[in-house]
Tab-separated table of C-alpha atoms and ligand atoms in Angstrom:
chain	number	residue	atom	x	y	z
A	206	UNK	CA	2.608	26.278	2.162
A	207	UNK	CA	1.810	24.919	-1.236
A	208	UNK	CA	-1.854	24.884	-2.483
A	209	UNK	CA	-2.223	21.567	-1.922
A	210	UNK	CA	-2.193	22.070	2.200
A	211	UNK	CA	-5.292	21.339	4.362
A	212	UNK	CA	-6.211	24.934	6.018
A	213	UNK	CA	-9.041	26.746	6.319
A	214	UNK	CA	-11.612	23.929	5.422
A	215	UNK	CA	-13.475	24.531	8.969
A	216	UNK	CA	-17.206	23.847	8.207
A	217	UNK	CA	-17.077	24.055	4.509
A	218	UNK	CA	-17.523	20.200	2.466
A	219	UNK	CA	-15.267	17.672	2.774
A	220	UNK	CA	-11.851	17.876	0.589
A	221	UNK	CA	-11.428	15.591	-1.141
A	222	UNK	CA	-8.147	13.614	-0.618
A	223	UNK	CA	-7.546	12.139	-4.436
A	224	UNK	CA	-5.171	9.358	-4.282
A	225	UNK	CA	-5.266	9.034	-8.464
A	226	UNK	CA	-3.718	12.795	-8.089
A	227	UNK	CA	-0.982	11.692	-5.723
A	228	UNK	CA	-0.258	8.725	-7.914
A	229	UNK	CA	0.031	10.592	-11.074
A	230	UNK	CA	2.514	13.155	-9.055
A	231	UNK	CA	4.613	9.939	-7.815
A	232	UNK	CA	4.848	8.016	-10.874
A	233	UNK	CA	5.736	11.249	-12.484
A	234	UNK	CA	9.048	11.383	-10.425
A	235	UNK	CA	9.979	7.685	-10.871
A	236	UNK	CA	9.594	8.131	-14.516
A	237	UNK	CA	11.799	11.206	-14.336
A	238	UNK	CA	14.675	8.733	-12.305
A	239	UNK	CA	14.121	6.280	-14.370
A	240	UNK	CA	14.824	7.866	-17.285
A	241	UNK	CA	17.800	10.042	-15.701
A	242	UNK	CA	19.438	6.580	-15.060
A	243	UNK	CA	19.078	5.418	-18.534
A	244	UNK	CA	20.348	8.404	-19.940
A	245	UNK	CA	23.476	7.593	-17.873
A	246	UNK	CA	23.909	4.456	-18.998
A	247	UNK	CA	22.839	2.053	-16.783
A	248	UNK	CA	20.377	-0.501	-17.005
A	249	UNK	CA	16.414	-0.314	-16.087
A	250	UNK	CA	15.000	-1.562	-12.815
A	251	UNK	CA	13.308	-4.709	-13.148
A	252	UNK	CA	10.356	-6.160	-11.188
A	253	UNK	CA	9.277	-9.531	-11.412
A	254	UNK	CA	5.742	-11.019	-10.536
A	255	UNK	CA	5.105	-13.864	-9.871
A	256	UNK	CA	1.508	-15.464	-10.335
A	257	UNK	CA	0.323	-18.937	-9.209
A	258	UNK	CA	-3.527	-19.801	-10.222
A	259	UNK	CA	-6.039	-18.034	-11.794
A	260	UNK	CA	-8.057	-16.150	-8.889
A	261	UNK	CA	-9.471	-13.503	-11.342
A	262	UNK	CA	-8.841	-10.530	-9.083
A	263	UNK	CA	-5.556	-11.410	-8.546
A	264	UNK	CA	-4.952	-11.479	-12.774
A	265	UNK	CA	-6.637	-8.116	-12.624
A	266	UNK	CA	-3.831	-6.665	-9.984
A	267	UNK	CA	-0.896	-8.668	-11.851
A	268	UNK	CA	-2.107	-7.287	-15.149
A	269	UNK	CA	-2.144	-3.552	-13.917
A	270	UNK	CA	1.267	-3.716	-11.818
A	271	UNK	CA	2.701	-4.761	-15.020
A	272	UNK	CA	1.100	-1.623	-16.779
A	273	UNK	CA	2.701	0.424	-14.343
A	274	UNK	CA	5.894	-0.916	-14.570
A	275	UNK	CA	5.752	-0.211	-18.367
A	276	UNK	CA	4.485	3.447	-17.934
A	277	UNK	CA	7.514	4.617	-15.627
A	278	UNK	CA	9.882	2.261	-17.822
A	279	UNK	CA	10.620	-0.720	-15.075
A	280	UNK	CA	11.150	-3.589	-17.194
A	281	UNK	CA	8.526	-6.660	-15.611
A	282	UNK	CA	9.255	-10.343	-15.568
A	283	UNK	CA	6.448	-12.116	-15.151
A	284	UNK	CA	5.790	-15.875	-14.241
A	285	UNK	CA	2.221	-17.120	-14.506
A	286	UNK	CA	2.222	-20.956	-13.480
A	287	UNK	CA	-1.396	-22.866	-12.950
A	288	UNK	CA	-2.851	-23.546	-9.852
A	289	UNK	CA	-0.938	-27.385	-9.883
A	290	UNK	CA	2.587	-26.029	-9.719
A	291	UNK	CA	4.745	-27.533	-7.157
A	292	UNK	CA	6.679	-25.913	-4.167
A	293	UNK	CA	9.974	-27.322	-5.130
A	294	UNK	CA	9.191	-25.677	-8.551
A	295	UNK	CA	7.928	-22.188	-7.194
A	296	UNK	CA	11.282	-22.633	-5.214
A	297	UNK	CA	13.184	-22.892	-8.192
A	298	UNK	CA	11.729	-19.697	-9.981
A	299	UNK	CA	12.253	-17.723	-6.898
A	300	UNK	CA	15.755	-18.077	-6.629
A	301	UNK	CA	16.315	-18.023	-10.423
A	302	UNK	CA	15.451	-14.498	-9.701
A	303	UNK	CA	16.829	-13.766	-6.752
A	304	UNK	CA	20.093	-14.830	-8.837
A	305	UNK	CA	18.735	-12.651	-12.380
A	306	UNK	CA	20.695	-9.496	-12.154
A	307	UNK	CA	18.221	-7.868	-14.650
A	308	UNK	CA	15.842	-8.049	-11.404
A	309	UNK	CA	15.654	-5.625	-8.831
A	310	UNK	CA	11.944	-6.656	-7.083
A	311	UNK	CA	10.326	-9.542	-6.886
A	312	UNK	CA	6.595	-9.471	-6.152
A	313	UNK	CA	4.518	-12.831	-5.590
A	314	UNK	CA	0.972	-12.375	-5.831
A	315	UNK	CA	-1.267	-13.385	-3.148
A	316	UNK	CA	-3.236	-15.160	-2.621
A	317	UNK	CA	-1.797	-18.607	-2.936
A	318	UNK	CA	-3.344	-22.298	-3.778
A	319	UNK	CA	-3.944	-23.869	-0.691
A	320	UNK	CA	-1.020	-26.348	-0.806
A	321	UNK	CA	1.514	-23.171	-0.722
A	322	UNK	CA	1.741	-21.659	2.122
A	323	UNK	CA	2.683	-17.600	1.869
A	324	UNK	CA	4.927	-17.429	5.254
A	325	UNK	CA	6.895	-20.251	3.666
A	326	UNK	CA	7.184	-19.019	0.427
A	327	UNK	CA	7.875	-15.235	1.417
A	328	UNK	CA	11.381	-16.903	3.278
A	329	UNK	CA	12.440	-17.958	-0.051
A	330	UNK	CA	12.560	-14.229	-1.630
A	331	UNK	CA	16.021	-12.287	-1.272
A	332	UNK	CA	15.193	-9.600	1.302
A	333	UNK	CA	17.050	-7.430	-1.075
A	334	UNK	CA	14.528	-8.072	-3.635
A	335	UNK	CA	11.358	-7.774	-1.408
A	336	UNK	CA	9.389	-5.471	-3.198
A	337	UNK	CA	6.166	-5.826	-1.095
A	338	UNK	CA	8.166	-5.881	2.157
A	339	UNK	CA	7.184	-8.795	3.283
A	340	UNK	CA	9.983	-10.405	4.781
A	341	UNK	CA	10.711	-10.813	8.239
A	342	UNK	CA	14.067	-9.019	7.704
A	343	UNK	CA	12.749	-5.639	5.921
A	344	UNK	CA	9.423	-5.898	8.612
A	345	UNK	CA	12.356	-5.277	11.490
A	346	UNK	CA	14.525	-3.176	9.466
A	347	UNK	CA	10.639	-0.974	9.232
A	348	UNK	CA	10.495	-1.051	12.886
A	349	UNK	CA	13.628	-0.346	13.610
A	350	UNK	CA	13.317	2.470	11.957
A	351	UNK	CA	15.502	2.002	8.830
A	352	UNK	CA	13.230	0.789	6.025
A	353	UNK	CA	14.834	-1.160	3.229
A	354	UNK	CA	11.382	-0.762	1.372
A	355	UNK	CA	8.085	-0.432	2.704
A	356	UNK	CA	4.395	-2.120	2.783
A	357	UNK	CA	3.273	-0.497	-0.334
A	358	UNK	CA	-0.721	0.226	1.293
A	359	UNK	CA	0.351	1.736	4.091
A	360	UNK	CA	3.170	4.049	2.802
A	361	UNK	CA	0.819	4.917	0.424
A	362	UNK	CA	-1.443	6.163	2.871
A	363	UNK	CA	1.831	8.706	4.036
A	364	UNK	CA	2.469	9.508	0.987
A	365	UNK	CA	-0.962	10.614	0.575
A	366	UNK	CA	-0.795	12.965	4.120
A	367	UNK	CA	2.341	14.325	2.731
A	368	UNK	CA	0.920	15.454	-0.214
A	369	UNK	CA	-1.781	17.690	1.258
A	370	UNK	CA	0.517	18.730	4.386
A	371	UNK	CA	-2.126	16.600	6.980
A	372	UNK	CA	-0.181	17.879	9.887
A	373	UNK	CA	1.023	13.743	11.563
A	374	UNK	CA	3.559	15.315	14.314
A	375	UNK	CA	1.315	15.445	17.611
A	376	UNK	CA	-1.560	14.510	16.243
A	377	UNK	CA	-3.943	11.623	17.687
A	378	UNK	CA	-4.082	8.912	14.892
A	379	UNK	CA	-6.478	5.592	14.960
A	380	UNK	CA	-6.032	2.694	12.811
A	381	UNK	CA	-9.139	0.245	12.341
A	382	UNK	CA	-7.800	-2.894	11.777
A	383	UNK	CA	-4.390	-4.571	12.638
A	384	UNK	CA	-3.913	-6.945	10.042
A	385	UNK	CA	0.366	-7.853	8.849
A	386	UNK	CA	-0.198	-5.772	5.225
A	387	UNK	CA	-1.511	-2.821	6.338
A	388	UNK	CA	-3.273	-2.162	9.688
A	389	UNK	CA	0.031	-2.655	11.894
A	390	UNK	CA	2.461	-1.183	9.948
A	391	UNK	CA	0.216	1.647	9.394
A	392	UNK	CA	0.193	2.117	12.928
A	393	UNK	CA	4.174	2.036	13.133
A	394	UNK	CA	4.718	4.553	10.409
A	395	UNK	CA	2.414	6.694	12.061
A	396	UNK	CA	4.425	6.591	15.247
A	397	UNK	CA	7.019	7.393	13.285
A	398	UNK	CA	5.026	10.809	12.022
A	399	UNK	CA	5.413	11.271	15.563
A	400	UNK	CA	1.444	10.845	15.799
A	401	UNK	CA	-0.030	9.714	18.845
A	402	UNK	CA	-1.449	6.012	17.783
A	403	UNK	CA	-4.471	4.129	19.158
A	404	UNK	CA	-4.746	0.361	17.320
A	405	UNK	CA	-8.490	-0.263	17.083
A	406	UNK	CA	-9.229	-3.873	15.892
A	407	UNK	CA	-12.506	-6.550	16.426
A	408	UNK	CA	-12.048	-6.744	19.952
A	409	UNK	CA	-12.033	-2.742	20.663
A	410	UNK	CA	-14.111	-1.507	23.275
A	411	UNK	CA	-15.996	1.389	23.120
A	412	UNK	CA	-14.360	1.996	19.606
A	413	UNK	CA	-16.491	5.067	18.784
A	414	UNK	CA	-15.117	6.914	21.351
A	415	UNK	CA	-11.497	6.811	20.513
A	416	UNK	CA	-12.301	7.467	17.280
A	417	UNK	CA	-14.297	10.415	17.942
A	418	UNK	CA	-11.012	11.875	19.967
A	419	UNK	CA	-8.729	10.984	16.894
A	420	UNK	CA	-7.412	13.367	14.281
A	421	UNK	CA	-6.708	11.310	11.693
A	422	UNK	CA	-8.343	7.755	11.210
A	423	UNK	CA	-7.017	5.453	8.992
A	424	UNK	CA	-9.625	2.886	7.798
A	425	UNK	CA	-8.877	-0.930	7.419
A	426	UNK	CA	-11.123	-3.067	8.889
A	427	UNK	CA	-12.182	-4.705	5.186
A	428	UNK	CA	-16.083	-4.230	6.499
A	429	UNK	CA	-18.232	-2.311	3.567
A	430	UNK	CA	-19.139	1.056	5.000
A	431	UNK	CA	-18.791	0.383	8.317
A	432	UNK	CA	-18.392	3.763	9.411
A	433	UNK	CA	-20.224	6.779	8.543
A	434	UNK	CA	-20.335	10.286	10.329
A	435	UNK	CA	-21.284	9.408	13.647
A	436	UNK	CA	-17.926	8.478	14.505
A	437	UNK	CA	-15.352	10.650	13.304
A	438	UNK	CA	-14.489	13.697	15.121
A	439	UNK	CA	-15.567	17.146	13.589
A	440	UNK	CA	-12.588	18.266	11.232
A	441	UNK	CA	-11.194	14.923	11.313
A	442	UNK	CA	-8.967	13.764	8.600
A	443	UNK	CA	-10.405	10.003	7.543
A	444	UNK	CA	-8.348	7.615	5.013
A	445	UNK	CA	-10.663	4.714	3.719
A	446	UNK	CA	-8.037	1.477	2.711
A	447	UNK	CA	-11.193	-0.633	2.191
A	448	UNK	CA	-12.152	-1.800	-0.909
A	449	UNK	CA	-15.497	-3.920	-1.497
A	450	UNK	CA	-17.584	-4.268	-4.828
A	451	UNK	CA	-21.431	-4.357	-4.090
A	452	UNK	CA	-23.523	-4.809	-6.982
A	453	UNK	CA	-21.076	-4.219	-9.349
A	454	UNK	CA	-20.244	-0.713	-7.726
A	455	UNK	CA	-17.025	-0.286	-5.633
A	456	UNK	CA	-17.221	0.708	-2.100
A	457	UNK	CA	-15.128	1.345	1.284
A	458	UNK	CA	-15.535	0.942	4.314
A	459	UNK	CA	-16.469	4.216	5.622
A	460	UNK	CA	-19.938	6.195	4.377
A	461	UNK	CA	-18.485	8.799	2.033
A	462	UNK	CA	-21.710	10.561	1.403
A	463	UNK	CA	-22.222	10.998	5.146
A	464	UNK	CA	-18.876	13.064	5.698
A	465	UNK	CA	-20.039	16.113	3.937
A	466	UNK	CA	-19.705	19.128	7.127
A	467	UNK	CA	-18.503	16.825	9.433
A	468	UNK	CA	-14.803	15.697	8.552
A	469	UNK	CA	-12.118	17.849	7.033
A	470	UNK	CA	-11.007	15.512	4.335
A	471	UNK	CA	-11.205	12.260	2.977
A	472	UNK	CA	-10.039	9.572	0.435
A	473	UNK	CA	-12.800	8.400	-1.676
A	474	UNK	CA	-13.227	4.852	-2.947
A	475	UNK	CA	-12.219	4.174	-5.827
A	476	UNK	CA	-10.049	6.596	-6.568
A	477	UNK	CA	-8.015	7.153	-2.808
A	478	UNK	CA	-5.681	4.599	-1.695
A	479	UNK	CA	-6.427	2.035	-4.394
A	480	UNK	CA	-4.133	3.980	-6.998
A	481	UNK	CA	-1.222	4.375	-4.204
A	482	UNK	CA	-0.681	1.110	-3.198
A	483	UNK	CA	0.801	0.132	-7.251
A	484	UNK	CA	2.590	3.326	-7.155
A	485	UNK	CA	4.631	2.371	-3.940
A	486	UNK	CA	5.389	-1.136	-5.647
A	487	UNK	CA	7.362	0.819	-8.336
A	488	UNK	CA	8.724	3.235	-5.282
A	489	UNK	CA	10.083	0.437	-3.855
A	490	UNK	CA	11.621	-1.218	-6.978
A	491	UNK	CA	13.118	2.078	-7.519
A	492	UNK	CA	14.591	1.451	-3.925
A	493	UNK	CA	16.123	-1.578	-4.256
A	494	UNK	CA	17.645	-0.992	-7.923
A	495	UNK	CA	19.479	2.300	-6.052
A	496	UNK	CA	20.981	-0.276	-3.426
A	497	UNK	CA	21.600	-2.900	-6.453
A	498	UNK	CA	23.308	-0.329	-8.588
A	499	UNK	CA	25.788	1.161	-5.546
B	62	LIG	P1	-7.946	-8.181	7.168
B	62	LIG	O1	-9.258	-8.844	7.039
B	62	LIG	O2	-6.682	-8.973	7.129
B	62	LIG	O3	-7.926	-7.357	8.543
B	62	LIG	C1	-9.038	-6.625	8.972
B	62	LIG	C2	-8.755	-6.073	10.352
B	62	LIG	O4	-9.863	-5.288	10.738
B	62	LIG	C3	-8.565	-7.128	11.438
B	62	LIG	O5	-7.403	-6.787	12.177
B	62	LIG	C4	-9.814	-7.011	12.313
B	62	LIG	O6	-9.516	-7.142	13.681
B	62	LIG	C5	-10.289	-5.607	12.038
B	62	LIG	N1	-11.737	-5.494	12.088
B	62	LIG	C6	-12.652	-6.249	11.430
B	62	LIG	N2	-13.904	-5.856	11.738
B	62	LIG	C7	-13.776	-4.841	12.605
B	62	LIG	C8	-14.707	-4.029	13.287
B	62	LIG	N3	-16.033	-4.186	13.132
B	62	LIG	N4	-14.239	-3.091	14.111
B	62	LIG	C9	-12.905	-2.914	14.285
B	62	LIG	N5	-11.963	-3.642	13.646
B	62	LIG	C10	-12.422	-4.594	12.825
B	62	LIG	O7	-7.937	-7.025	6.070
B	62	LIG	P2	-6.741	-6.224	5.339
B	62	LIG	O8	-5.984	-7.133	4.477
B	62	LIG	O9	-6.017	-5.373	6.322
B	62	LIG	O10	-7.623	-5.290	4.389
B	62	LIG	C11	-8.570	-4.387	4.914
B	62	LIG	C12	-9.356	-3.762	3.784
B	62	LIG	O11	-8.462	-3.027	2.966
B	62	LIG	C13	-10.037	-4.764	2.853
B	62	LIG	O12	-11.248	-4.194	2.411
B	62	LIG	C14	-9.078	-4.881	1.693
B	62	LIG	O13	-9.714	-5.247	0.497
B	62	LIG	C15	-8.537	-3.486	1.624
B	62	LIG	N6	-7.203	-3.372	1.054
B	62	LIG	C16	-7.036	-2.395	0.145
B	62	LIG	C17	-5.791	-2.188	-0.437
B	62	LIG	C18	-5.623	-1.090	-1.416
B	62	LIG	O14	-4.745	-1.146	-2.242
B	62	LIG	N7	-6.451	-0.053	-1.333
B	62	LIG	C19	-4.714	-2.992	-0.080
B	62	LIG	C20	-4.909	-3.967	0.900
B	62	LIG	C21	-6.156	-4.132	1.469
């Protein structure tokens, strides 16, 4: 067991679960690939983002996936077209990549001006190049149990269970919120842990009590801090995908002060999932460049 694993924390403060940590140790290893590739020879992987309007979060998120990519040495392509641009011509750009060779990803930023709708759109991006997993084709090849890629939130969230050995197999898991991006398929890759998964959502009855019989809880309900200590289980592993900014300070959507002796370990916000989710973009470029290069 590596130093890293949840044991005797029984009582003591709440561990902190530190998603930045988990990121570094991730984007570490795709560097390392990367590089191994190029050393052989062969070309980089190459995401491209695409960006319609100018929704100022969304320039924030495009601006720091493009960071990313530079940092592990995935070459970006990035298409930033105003708010007016057509469907025919988002069309066109779409399958200009899906043709580009150089182009192993393709991300489009959401979300979109009114006039474009995302399920449309989303049908127009190469499955093979689905670096969000987003497509109807990669979502069943995820529940079927042979992921192509995989919704970068939730496999973060895995990724971040794996890392400090949360023990998934038998356990009973909760997700708070079922949403397409990351309350549902967090749910399935649970189930795929081998967890034991209640889906808790706005119409939940007596939601407290599951949660207080639940192991882990996985928090996506996009409500700031709508949970504090009251309803996890003692020794309870909680993972807080919220993310709201109140007053200029970031927050999730579970009390993280309150947790202190009550809950085994948490993620924090910021600094939990947030970092994760950009890292599993790159894991899944990574992905698809394997399958484009065999
Ligand atoms: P969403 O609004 O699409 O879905 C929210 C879900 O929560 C719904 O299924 C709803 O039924 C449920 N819900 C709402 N209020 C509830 C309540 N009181 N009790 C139980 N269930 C309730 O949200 P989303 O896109 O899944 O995002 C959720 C949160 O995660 C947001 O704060 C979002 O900003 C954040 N988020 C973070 C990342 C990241 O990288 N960390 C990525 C995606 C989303």
């Amino acid at each position: 067991m590596s130093d890293n694993a949840l044991t005797s924390i029984k009582d003591v403060t709440v561990k902190v679960l530190d998603g930045k940590l988990v990121s570094k140790h991730l984007r570490n290893q795709i560097r390392a690939q990367v590089a191994e590739f190029k050393e052989q020879g062969k070309r980089s992987p190459g995401l491209a983002v695409i960006i319609v309007g100018d929704d100022p979060a969304s320039q924030v998120y495009v601006r720091h996936k493009i960071k990313a990519c530079k940092e592990v040495g995935i070459e970006s392509f990035e298409y930033q077209a105003p708010a007016t641009l057509t469907k025919e011509d988002l069309k066109k750009k779409i399958e200009e990549f899906n043709q580009n060779e150089a182009i192993d990803g393709i991300l489009v930023q959401l979300p979109l001006p009114e006039h474009l709708s995302s399920d449309e759109v989303l049908t127009w991006v190469d499955p093979m190049k689905d670096a969000d997993c987003l497509t109807a084709e990669n979502l069943g090849l995820l529940w079927a149990g042979r992921p192509r890629t995989k919704p970068c939130t939730p496999s973060g969230v895995m990724e971040i269970l794996k890392y400090y050995e949360i023990p998934i197999q038998g356990a009973r898991a909760a997700v708070v919120g079922r949403s397409e991006i990351v309350g549902k398929p967090m749910g399935l890759m649970l189930l795929q842990g081998d967890a034991t998964v209640t889906m808790c959502h706005s119409k939940t009855l007596n939601m407290r009590q599951i949660l207080l019989e639940s192991d882990v809880v996985v928090v996506a309900a996009g409500r700031p801090l709508l949970l504090g200590r009251e309803d996890f289980k003692k020794d309870s592993v909680v993972i807080d995908v919220g993310i709201h900014r109140d007053q200029g300070k970031l927050c999730g959507d579970v009390r993280f002060d309150e947790l202190e002796g009550q809950v085994a370990a948490a993620t924090p916000v910021p600094g939990g999932v947030g970092p994760m989710t950009i890292t599993m973009l790159l894991s899944n470029t990574l992905d698809l460049y394997r399958l484009h290069s065999n």
